[in-house]
GROMACS .gro file of C-alpha atoms in nm:
model
  435
    1MET     CA    1   9.208   7.479   5.906
    2THR     CA    2   9.266   7.921   5.934
    3LYS     CA    3   8.981   8.140   5.888
    4ASP     CA    4   8.973   8.388   5.631
    5LEU     CA    5   8.905   8.724   5.755
    6ALA     CA    6   8.840   8.867   5.443
    7ALA     CA    7   8.623   8.542   5.326
    8PHE     CA    8   8.436   8.598   5.704
    9ALA     CA    9   8.338   9.011   5.629
   10LYS     CA   10   8.194   8.897   5.276
   11GLU     CA   11   7.986   8.590   5.414
   12LYS     CA   12   7.884   8.782   5.762
   13GLY     CA   13   7.846   9.159   5.579
   14VAL     CA   14   8.152   9.289   5.817
   15LYS     CA   15   8.257   9.631   5.708
   16TYR     CA   16   8.507   9.667   5.992
   17PHE     CA   17   8.751   9.463   6.245
   18MET     CA   18   8.806   9.581   6.600
   19ILE     CA   19   9.200   9.406   6.618
   20SER     CA   20   9.207   9.409   6.993
   21PHE     CA   21   9.442   9.347   7.257
   22THR     CA   22   9.482   9.419   7.629
   23ASP     CA   23   9.838   9.604   7.744
   24LEU     CA   24   9.978   9.570   8.057
   25PHE     CA   25   9.733   9.676   8.315
   26GLY     CA   26   9.415   9.544   8.119
   27ALA     CA   27   9.290   9.801   7.931
   28GLN     CA   28   9.186   9.761   7.584
   29ARG     CA   29   9.338   9.878   7.295
   30ALA     CA   30   9.244   9.828   6.900
   31LYS     CA   31   9.240   9.964   6.546
   32LEU     CA   32   8.912   9.977   6.361
   33VAL     CA   33   8.978   9.843   5.993
   34PRO     CA   34   8.787   9.860   5.736
   35ALA     CA   35   8.748   9.444   5.569
   36ALA     CA   36   8.892   9.552   5.271
   37ALA     CA   37   9.184   9.618   5.419
   38ILE     CA   38   9.173   9.293   5.649
   39ALA     CA   39   9.351   9.062   5.407
   40ASP     CA   40   9.719   9.240   5.485
   41MET     CA   41   9.622   9.315   5.842
   42GLN     CA   42   9.549   8.940   5.880
   43LYS     CA   43   9.928   8.898   5.752
   44GLU     CA   44  10.121   9.137   5.887
   45GLY     CA   45   9.892   9.283   6.161
   46ALA     CA   46   9.755   9.642   6.272
   47GLY     CA   47  10.048   9.867   6.369
   48PHE     CA   48  10.030  10.034   6.715
   49ALA     CA   49  10.294  10.275   6.946
   50GLY     CA   50  10.369  10.060   7.215
   51PHE     CA   51  10.482  10.348   7.435
   52ALA     CA   52  10.101  10.481   7.405
   53ALA     CA   53   9.929  10.216   7.568
   54TRP     CA   54  10.005  10.038   7.924
   55LEU     CA   55  10.338   9.812   7.768
   56ASP     CA   56  10.701   9.862   7.934
   57MET     CA   57  10.829  10.056   7.610
   58THR     CA   58  10.935  10.434   7.496
   59PRO     CA   59  10.844  10.655   7.193
   60ALA     CA   60  11.174  10.510   7.019
   61HIS     CA   61  11.072  10.178   6.972
   62PRO     CA   62  10.972  10.044   6.670
   63ASP     CA   63  10.640   9.978   6.575
   64LEU     CA   64  10.429   9.702   6.771
   65PHE     CA   65  10.181   9.495   6.522
   66ALA     CA   66   9.902   9.338   6.649
   67VAL     CA   67   9.835   9.007   6.444
   68PRO     CA   68   9.453   8.919   6.452
   69ASP     CA   69   9.390   8.542   6.600
   70PRO     CA   70   9.101   8.461   6.325
   71SER     CA   71   9.005   8.195   6.571
   72SER     CA   72   8.908   8.448   6.791
   73VAL     CA   73   8.680   8.676   6.575
   74ILE     CA   74   8.345   8.751   6.678
   75GLN     CA   75   8.099   9.000   6.484
   76LEU     CA   76   7.901   9.209   6.720
   77PRO     CA   77   7.590   9.083   6.778
   78TRP     CA   78   7.444   9.466   6.885
   79LYS     CA   79   7.650   9.583   6.556
   80LYS     CA   80   7.667   9.346   6.301
   81ASP     CA   81   7.892   9.520   6.067
   82VAL     CA   82   8.159   9.506   6.279
   83ALA     CA   83   8.389   9.230   6.419
   84TRP     CA   84   8.613   9.202   6.715
   85VAL     CA   85   8.962   8.988   6.700
   86ALA     CA   86   9.197   8.930   6.965
   87ALA     CA   87   9.524   9.009   6.863
   88ASP     CA   88   9.882   8.895   6.939
   89CYS     CA   89  10.162   9.138   6.964
   90PHE     CA   90  10.484   9.160   6.754
   91MET     CA   91  10.778   9.390   6.743
   92GLU     CA   92  11.024   9.301   6.413
   93GLU     CA   93  10.859   9.020   6.356
   94LYS     CA   94  10.883   8.842   6.704
   95PRO     CA   95  10.676   8.784   6.942
   96VAL     CA   96  10.658   9.040   7.252
   97ALA     CA   97  10.723   8.868   7.553
   98GLN     CA   98  10.548   9.118   7.802
   99ALA     CA   99  10.240   9.110   7.599
  100PRO     CA  100   9.973   8.937   7.771
  101ARG     CA  101   9.828   8.723   7.558
  102ASN     CA  102  10.171   8.613   7.451
  103THR     CA  103  10.215   8.549   7.802
  104LEU     CA  104   9.906   8.342   7.797
  105LEU     CA  105  10.022   8.154   7.468
  106ARG     CA  106  10.345   8.053   7.599
  107LEU     CA  107  10.215   7.881   7.945
  108VAL     CA  108   9.953   7.730   7.741
  109ASP     CA  109  10.210   7.576   7.574
  110ALA     CA  110  10.415   7.478   7.895
  111ALA     CA  111  10.095   7.306   8.009
  112ALA     CA  112  10.088   7.103   7.645
  113LYS     CA  113  10.452   6.983   7.642
  114LYS     CA  114  10.338   6.813   8.013
  115GLY     CA  115  10.018   6.655   7.802
  116LEU     CA  116   9.739   6.876   8.028
  117ARG     CA  117   9.484   7.145   7.898
  118VAL     CA  118   9.361   7.380   8.158
  119LYS     CA  119   8.988   7.453   8.144
  120THR     CA  120   8.873   7.772   8.305
  121GLY     CA  121   8.504   7.981   8.385
  122VAL     CA  122   8.476   8.292   8.522
  123GLU     CA  123   8.249   8.497   8.720
  124ALA     CA  124   8.275   8.840   8.639
  125GLU     CA  125   8.035   9.038   8.879
  126TYR     CA  126   8.012   9.427   8.786
  127PHE     CA  127   7.783   9.712   8.889
  128LEU     CA  128   7.519   9.907   8.648
  129ILE     CA  129   7.633  10.265   8.776
  130LEU     CA  130   7.511  10.599   8.645
  131PRO     CA  131   7.708  10.783   8.379
  132ASP     CA  132   7.848  11.010   8.581
  133GLY     CA  133   7.992  10.688   8.831
  134SER     CA  134   7.862  10.849   9.159
  135GLU     CA  135   7.592  10.598   9.228
  136ILE     CA  136   7.413  10.272   9.139
  137SER     CA  137   7.177  10.361   8.862
  138ASP     CA  138   6.860  10.166   9.009
  139PRO     CA  139   6.737  10.421   9.306
  140ARG     CA  140   6.485  10.133   9.453
  141ASP     CA  141   6.749   9.879   9.462
  142THR     CA  142   6.830   9.934   9.862
  143ALA     CA  143   6.753   9.584  10.026
  144VAL     CA  144   7.002   9.499  10.286
  145LYS     CA  145   7.063   9.185  10.150
  146PRO     CA  146   6.960   9.217   9.771
  147CYS     CA  147   7.145   8.886   9.591
  148TYR     CA  148   6.931   8.712   9.414
  149ASP     CA  149   6.656   8.995   9.467
  150GLN     CA  150   6.365   8.901   9.207
  151GLN     CA  151   6.249   9.328   9.144
  152ALA     CA  152   6.587   9.470   9.141
  153VAL     CA  153   6.728   9.204   8.825
  154MET     CA  154   6.389   9.237   8.644
  155ARG     CA  155   6.399   9.588   8.682
  156ARG     CA  156   6.713   9.583   8.491
  157TYR     CA  157   6.556   9.323   8.233
  158ASP     CA  158   6.672   9.498   7.920
  159VAL     CA  159   7.010   9.504   8.018
  160ILE     CA  160   7.090   9.152   8.144
  161SER     CA  161   6.809   8.982   7.869
  162GLU     CA  162   7.029   9.166   7.578
  163ILE     CA  163   7.349   9.075   7.693
  164CYS     CA  164   7.218   8.720   7.750
  165ASP     CA  165   7.102   8.666   7.406
  166TYR     CA  166   7.405   8.781   7.292
  167MET     CA  167   7.621   8.544   7.432
  168LEU     CA  168   7.344   8.263   7.340
  169GLU     CA  169   7.356   8.419   7.003
  170LEU     CA  170   7.790   8.342   7.034
  171GLY     CA  171   7.737   7.991   7.129
  172TRP     CA  172   7.886   8.037   7.478
  173GLY     CA  173   7.620   7.830   7.711
  174PRO     CA  174   7.518   8.094   7.949
  175TYR     CA  175   7.285   7.928   8.191
  176GLN     CA  176   7.223   8.167   8.454
  177ASN     CA  177   7.201   8.541   8.530
  178ASP     CA  178   7.179   8.739   8.896
  179HIS     CA  179   7.146   9.038   9.122
  180GLU     CA  180   7.446   8.949   9.350
  181ASP     CA  181   7.538   9.064   9.691
  182ALA     CA  182   7.546   9.448   9.664
  183ASN     CA  183   7.280   9.706   9.544
  184GLY     CA  184   7.351   9.743   9.150
  185GLN     CA  185   7.583   9.418   9.113
  186PHE     CA  186   7.498   9.169   8.911
  187GLU     CA  187   7.682   8.857   8.764
  188MET     CA  188   7.601   8.636   8.443
  189ASN     CA  189   7.778   8.281   8.413
  190TRP     CA  190   7.848   8.100   8.101
  191GLU     CA  191   8.004   7.761   8.018
  192PHE     CA  192   8.374   7.696   8.102
  193ASP     CA  193   8.658   7.627   7.845
  194ASP     CA  194   8.962   7.621   7.735
  195VAL     CA  195   9.177   7.914   7.910
  196LEU     CA  196   9.260   8.084   7.564
  197LYS     CA  197   8.865   8.102   7.476
  198THR     CA  198   8.810   8.139   7.885
  199ALA     CA  199   8.995   8.484   7.856
  200ASP     CA  200   8.925   8.586   7.504
  201LYS     CA  201   8.538   8.584   7.584
  202HIS     CA  202   8.605   8.701   7.927
  203SER     CA  203   8.790   9.025   7.746
  204PHE     CA  204   8.499   9.034   7.503
  205PHE     CA  205   8.241   9.014   7.789
  206LYS     CA  206   8.385   9.311   7.990
  207PHE     CA  207   8.373   9.545   7.620
  208MET     CA  208   8.001   9.355   7.581
  209VAL     CA  209   7.860   9.457   7.896
  210LYS     CA  210   7.970   9.785   7.899
  211SER     CA  211   7.884   9.872   7.535
  212VAL     CA  212   7.515   9.763   7.612
  213ALA     CA  213   7.548   9.945   7.935
  214GLU     CA  214   7.592  10.231   7.715
  215LYS     CA  215   7.340  10.153   7.492
  216HIS     CA  216   7.102  10.184   7.728
  217GLY     CA  217   7.170  10.537   7.925
  218LEU     CA  218   7.377  10.330   8.175
  219ARG     CA  219   7.740  10.283   8.295
  220ALA     CA  220   7.899   9.943   8.392
  221THR     CA  221   8.178   9.910   8.574
  222PHE     CA  222   8.418   9.626   8.664
  223MET     CA  223   8.600   9.785   8.968
  224PRO     CA  224   8.677   9.590   9.233
  225LYS     CA  225   8.541   9.830   9.517
  226PRO     CA  226   8.365  10.106   9.380
  227PHE     CA  227   8.141  10.161   9.694
  228SER     CA  228   8.286  10.140  10.065
  229HIS     CA  229   8.015  10.009  10.201
  230LEU     CA  230   7.906   9.755   9.932
  231THR     CA  231   8.023   9.390   9.824
  232GLY     CA  232   8.311   9.460   9.559
  233ASN     CA  233   8.331   9.325   9.254
  234GLY     CA  234   8.497   8.966   9.216
  235CYS     CA  235   8.629   8.766   8.949
  236HIS     CA  236   8.600   8.415   9.062
  237CYS     CA  237   8.806   8.188   8.852
  238HIS     CA  238   8.656   7.776   8.853
  239VAL     CA  239   8.998   7.556   8.752
  240SER     CA  240   9.001   7.157   8.583
  241VAL     CA  241   9.290   6.988   8.424
  242TRP     CA  242   9.249   6.752   8.178
  243ASP     CA  243   9.445   6.580   7.929
  244LYS     CA  244   9.592   6.663   7.598
  245LYS     CA  245   9.274   6.572   7.399
  246GLY     CA  246   9.051   6.770   7.666
  247LYS     CA  247   8.837   6.427   7.708
  248GLU     CA  248   8.956   6.311   8.057
  249ASN     CA  249   8.970   6.526   8.413
  250VAL     CA  250   9.274   6.470   8.562
  251PHE     CA  251   9.179   6.679   8.859
  252ALA     CA  252   8.888   6.417   8.912
  253ASP     CA  253   8.924   6.135   9.118
  254LYS     CA  254   8.615   5.948   9.240
  255LYS     CA  255   8.761   5.803   9.531
  256ASP     CA  256   8.903   6.134   9.737
  257GLU     CA  257   8.619   6.255   9.941
  258LEU     CA  258   8.598   6.601   9.789
  259GLY     CA  259   8.652   6.440   9.433
  260LEU     CA  260   9.021   6.586   9.366
  261SER     CA  261   9.343   6.367   9.254
  262LYS     CA  262   9.655   6.414   9.330
  263ASP     CA  263   9.754   6.596   9.094
  264GLY     CA  264   9.450   6.810   9.144
  265MET     CA  265   9.557   6.883   9.488
  266HIS     CA  266   9.924   6.929   9.388
  267PHE     CA  267   9.829   7.202   9.139
  268LEU     CA  268   9.595   7.349   9.424
  269GLY     CA  269   9.924   7.325   9.633
  270GLY     CA  270  10.102   7.567   9.363
  271ILE     CA  271   9.804   7.795   9.391
  272MET     CA  272   9.825   7.786   9.754
  273SER     CA  273  10.237   7.837   9.779
  274HIS     CA  274  10.202   8.141   9.524
  275ALA     CA  275   9.902   8.262   9.621
  276ARG     CA  276  10.045   8.581   9.822
  277ALA     CA  277  10.266   8.671   9.512
  278LEU     CA  278   9.950   8.615   9.286
  279ALA     CA  279   9.746   8.844   9.448
  280ALA     CA  280   9.930   9.087   9.209
  281ILE     CA  281   9.828   8.960   8.900
  282THR     CA  282   9.465   8.889   8.986
  283ASN     CA  283   9.436   9.186   9.242
  284PRO     CA  284   9.616   9.458   9.045
  285THR     CA  285   9.504   9.789   9.146
  286VAL     CA  286   9.530   9.989   9.457
  287ASN     CA  287   9.155   9.954   9.457
  288SER     CA  288   9.153   9.602   9.447
  289TYR     CA  289   9.291   9.599   9.831
  290LYS     CA  290   8.966   9.768   9.933
  291ARG     CA  291   8.808   9.433   9.840
  292ILE     CA  292   9.008   9.198   9.997
  293ASN     CA  293   9.057   9.354  10.275
  294ALA     CA  294   8.707   9.521  10.366
  295ALA     CA  295   8.560   9.576  10.698
  296GLY     CA  296   8.199   9.440  10.717
  297THR     CA  297   7.940   9.525  10.436
  298LEU     CA  298   7.575   9.630  10.411
  299SER     CA  299   7.433   9.276  10.339
  300GLY     CA  300   7.700   9.115  10.633
  301ALA     CA  301   7.958   8.940  10.414
  302THR     CA  302   8.242   9.071  10.191
  303TRP     CA  303   8.271   8.731   9.994
  304ALA     CA  304   8.581   8.825   9.953
  305PRO     CA  305   8.929   8.643  10.135
  306ASN     CA  306   9.224   8.808  10.336
  307SER     CA  307   9.377   8.496  10.391
  308VAL     CA  308   9.588   8.226  10.188
  309THR     CA  309   9.317   7.960  10.307
  310TRP     CA  310   9.121   7.634  10.106
  311SER     CA  311   8.835   7.437  10.207
  312GLY     CA  312   8.585   7.249  10.088
  313ASN     CA  313   8.228   7.394   9.962
  314ASN     CA  314   8.274   7.725  10.159
  315ARG     CA  315   8.257   8.028  10.036
  316THR     CA  316   8.427   8.213  10.331
  317HIS     CA  317   8.799   8.095  10.210
  318MET     CA  318   9.018   8.207   9.932
  319VAL     CA  319   8.980   7.877   9.759
  320ARG     CA  320   8.662   7.596   9.780
  321VAL     CA  321   8.627   7.270   9.615
  322PRO     CA  322   8.246   7.286   9.533
  323GLY     CA  323   8.287   6.950   9.337
  324PRO     CA  324   8.454   6.697   9.209
  325GLY     CA  325   8.746   6.783   8.939
  326ARG     CA  326   8.787   7.139   8.981
  327PHE     CA  327   8.800   7.415   9.234
  328GLU     CA  328   8.756   7.776   9.269
  329LEU     CA  329   8.997   8.051   9.325
  330ARG     CA  330   8.783   8.338   9.488
  331LEU     CA  331   9.100   8.583   9.511
  332PRO     CA  332   9.060   8.766   9.174
  333ASP     CA  333   8.870   9.077   9.107
  334GLY     CA  334   8.731   9.250   8.838
  335ALA     CA  335   9.022   9.433   8.754
  336ALA     CA  336   9.201   9.133   8.662
  337ASN     CA  337   9.377   9.124   8.302
  338PRO     CA  338   9.161   8.847   8.142
  339TYR     CA  339   9.489   8.677   7.984
  340LEU     CA  340   9.751   8.747   8.306
  341LEU     CA  341   9.474   8.568   8.551
  342GLN     CA  342   9.449   8.243   8.342
  343ALA     CA  343   9.855   8.263   8.316
  344VAL     CA  344   9.909   8.309   8.675
  345VAL     CA  345   9.662   8.000   8.735
  346ILE     CA  346   9.850   7.795   8.517
  347ALA     CA  347  10.202   7.970   8.623
  348ALA     CA  348  10.144   7.860   8.988
  349GLY     CA  349   9.964   7.521   8.935
  350LEU     CA  350  10.210   7.387   8.720
  351ASP     CA  351  10.489   7.465   8.995
  352GLY     CA  352  10.269   7.305   9.251
  353LEU     CA  353  10.259   7.011   8.987
  354ALA     CA  354  10.644   7.008   8.957
  355ALA     CA  355  10.723   7.004   9.309
  356LYS     CA  356  10.427   6.789   9.414
  357ALA     CA  357  10.341   7.069   9.660
  358ASP     CA  358  10.123   7.037   9.940
  359PRO     CA  359   9.809   7.273   9.960
  360GLY     CA  360   9.836   7.258  10.377
  361LYS     CA  361   9.562   7.242  10.610
  362ARG     CA  362   9.214   7.233  10.486
  363TYR     CA  363   8.962   7.447  10.653
  364ASP     CA  364   8.630   7.414  10.735
  365HIS     CA  365   8.498   7.712  10.964
  366ASP     CA  366   8.338   8.041  10.895
  367MET     CA  367   8.584   8.266  10.814
  368TYR     CA  368   8.389   8.544  10.850
  369ALA     CA  369   8.258   8.463  11.212
  370GLU     CA  370   8.600   8.301  11.360
  371PRO     CA  371   8.898   8.410  11.164
  372ALA     CA  372   9.100   8.297  11.504
  373LEU     CA  373   9.114   7.962  11.368
  374ALA     CA  374   9.311   7.983  11.096
  375ALA     CA  375   9.530   8.270  11.297
  376ASP     CA  376   9.836   8.045  11.150
  377ALA     CA  377   9.732   8.138  10.786
  378PRO     CA  378   9.929   8.374  10.530
  379LYS     CA  379   9.759   8.683  10.536
  380LEU     CA  380   9.666   8.836  10.188
  381PRO     CA  381   9.900   9.165  10.060
  382LEU     CA  382   9.772   9.496  10.220
  383ASN     CA  383   9.779   9.685   9.943
  384LEU     CA  384   9.950   9.689   9.606
  385LEU     CA  385  10.311   9.747   9.691
  386ASP     CA  386  10.263   9.449   9.930
  387ALA     CA  387  10.173   9.263   9.650
  388ILE     CA  388  10.412   9.396   9.430
  389ARG     CA  389  10.733   9.284   9.655
  390THR     CA  390  10.555   8.948   9.716
  391PHE     CA  391  10.546   8.893   9.358
  392GLU     CA  392  10.917   9.044   9.235
  393ALA     CA  393  11.086   8.827   9.499
  394ASP     CA  394  10.884   8.461   9.428
  395LYS     CA  395  11.125   8.384   9.193
  396GLY     CA  396  10.955   8.050   9.068
  397LEU     CA  397  10.703   8.226   8.967
  398THR     CA  398  10.838   8.551   8.753
  399ALA     CA  399  11.015   8.276   8.616
  400ALA     CA  400  10.741   8.109   8.495
  401MET     CA  401  10.545   8.438   8.364
  402GLY     CA  402  10.852   8.510   8.208
  403LYS     CA  403  11.142   8.741   8.279
  404GLU     CA  404  11.057   8.977   8.053
  405PHE     CA  405  10.725   9.015   8.142
  406SER     CA  406  10.765   9.007   8.515
  407ALA     CA  407  11.006   9.314   8.502
  408ALA     CA  408  10.758   9.472   8.235
  409TYR     CA  409  10.513   9.437   8.518
  410VAL     CA  410  10.661   9.499   8.837
  411LYS     CA  411  10.809   9.820   8.683
  412LEU     CA  412  10.481   9.967   8.575
  413LYS     CA  413  10.283   9.871   8.850
  414THR     CA  414  10.534  10.015   9.102
  415GLY     CA  415  10.500  10.348   8.894
  416GLU     CA  416  10.108  10.349   8.941
  417TRP     CA  417  10.144  10.261   9.311
  418ASN     CA  418  10.430  10.581   9.311
  419SER     CA  419  10.119  10.754   9.183
  420TYR     CA  420   9.867  10.682   9.363
  421THR     CA  421  10.078  10.783   9.660
  422SER     CA  422  10.203  11.110   9.511
  423HIS     CA  423   9.816  11.216   9.544
  424LEU     CA  424   9.638  11.418   9.802
  425THR     CA  425   9.324  11.295   9.938
  426GLU     CA  426   9.045  11.403  10.113
  427TRP     CA  427   9.087  11.183  10.392
  428GLU     CA  428   9.457  11.276  10.433
  429ARG     CA  429   9.263  11.676  10.490
  430GLU     CA  430   9.009  11.589  10.699
  431THR     CA  431   9.208  11.392  10.960
  432THR     CA  432   9.542  11.587  10.949
  433LEU     CA  433   9.463  11.954  10.858
  434ASP     CA  434   9.409  12.042  11.212
  435ILE     CA  435   9.703  11.861  11.397
   0.00000   0.00000   0.00000
């Protein structure tokens, strides 16, 4: 049954709703709506000017209405009189095809028509930094190999435990929190779920982490590579595909060495064949390519891929198969749009199933120590422009993601690249001022 948001507000003591959507750049947009007005908003949506967000629209476009999905509603654990609810974008009573959540919904429906449900989990890494963004917030977090540092994670216990307590309260099933490979970096894991639920949780998680950090006088960033000498923020995505009822993992095969069925291999084949184009979505910023093409870091490893390779339980490759019935895509970073990340995984995977794609050669060596052993593997894009052009040229992937979405995304991301290239950097002054 559809949840009545007005009744939800009365039952929970909610005074305001944040009707929220993400734009093409992953920015979270919202209107704060009093509970007294939510009944009308649930039917008609909250009005926005699409041009004011990162959507391919002009000031002349009609109103965009963000219609809340009541199944996604979350009462803010740290501010009980406010509830957040994900919304779907409509214009003139038609779904906005370029809107990220609508794009994901179309692909969820495409999978359902094939009798499949895609389930995923994400590992959204972030840094806790000073409010001005200049450096990490903990001056004592200086270890060369800080991953799992017991003292460092406990010095941020107040922030980490508060966020984890909220996830427990929300029923997300969080199961571990740790200090990650970079100084000042953390990761928090919760149970996997259907892709739409994972995307909604991922979107809310970023909002929650930033809010709690600010409450403690800190700043949280999911920026892919905020510090050149430290490991960047990944957003690894664990993927499995189930039957329509979500009861049987169709990726699982006990007879296979890695536990992946033929369909699982074909789905993976789709990921591998579209990987270079995928990067435009999974690594969507100029800064993203400072992570996946990074030099060695202070800890000794970047933990990010730069080639299109897959392996068994080996973290040095773009895809690893850590256990039966699933694989981990290690390409995405912290800037990935929660909805587009899930959408592009489905789009590439379904194409792989349809084509019975072969994932190609399996590599089991240490990719960081012996990259020459995979010299024949395709390389990931070196920069955002390469990624955009590769995505635009991949007609199968752009068609699966939707013609309107793909055109809008390419247009706005190309504009972002052009803005970047027009910016004069300090590096240019330092290296060419006296030429």
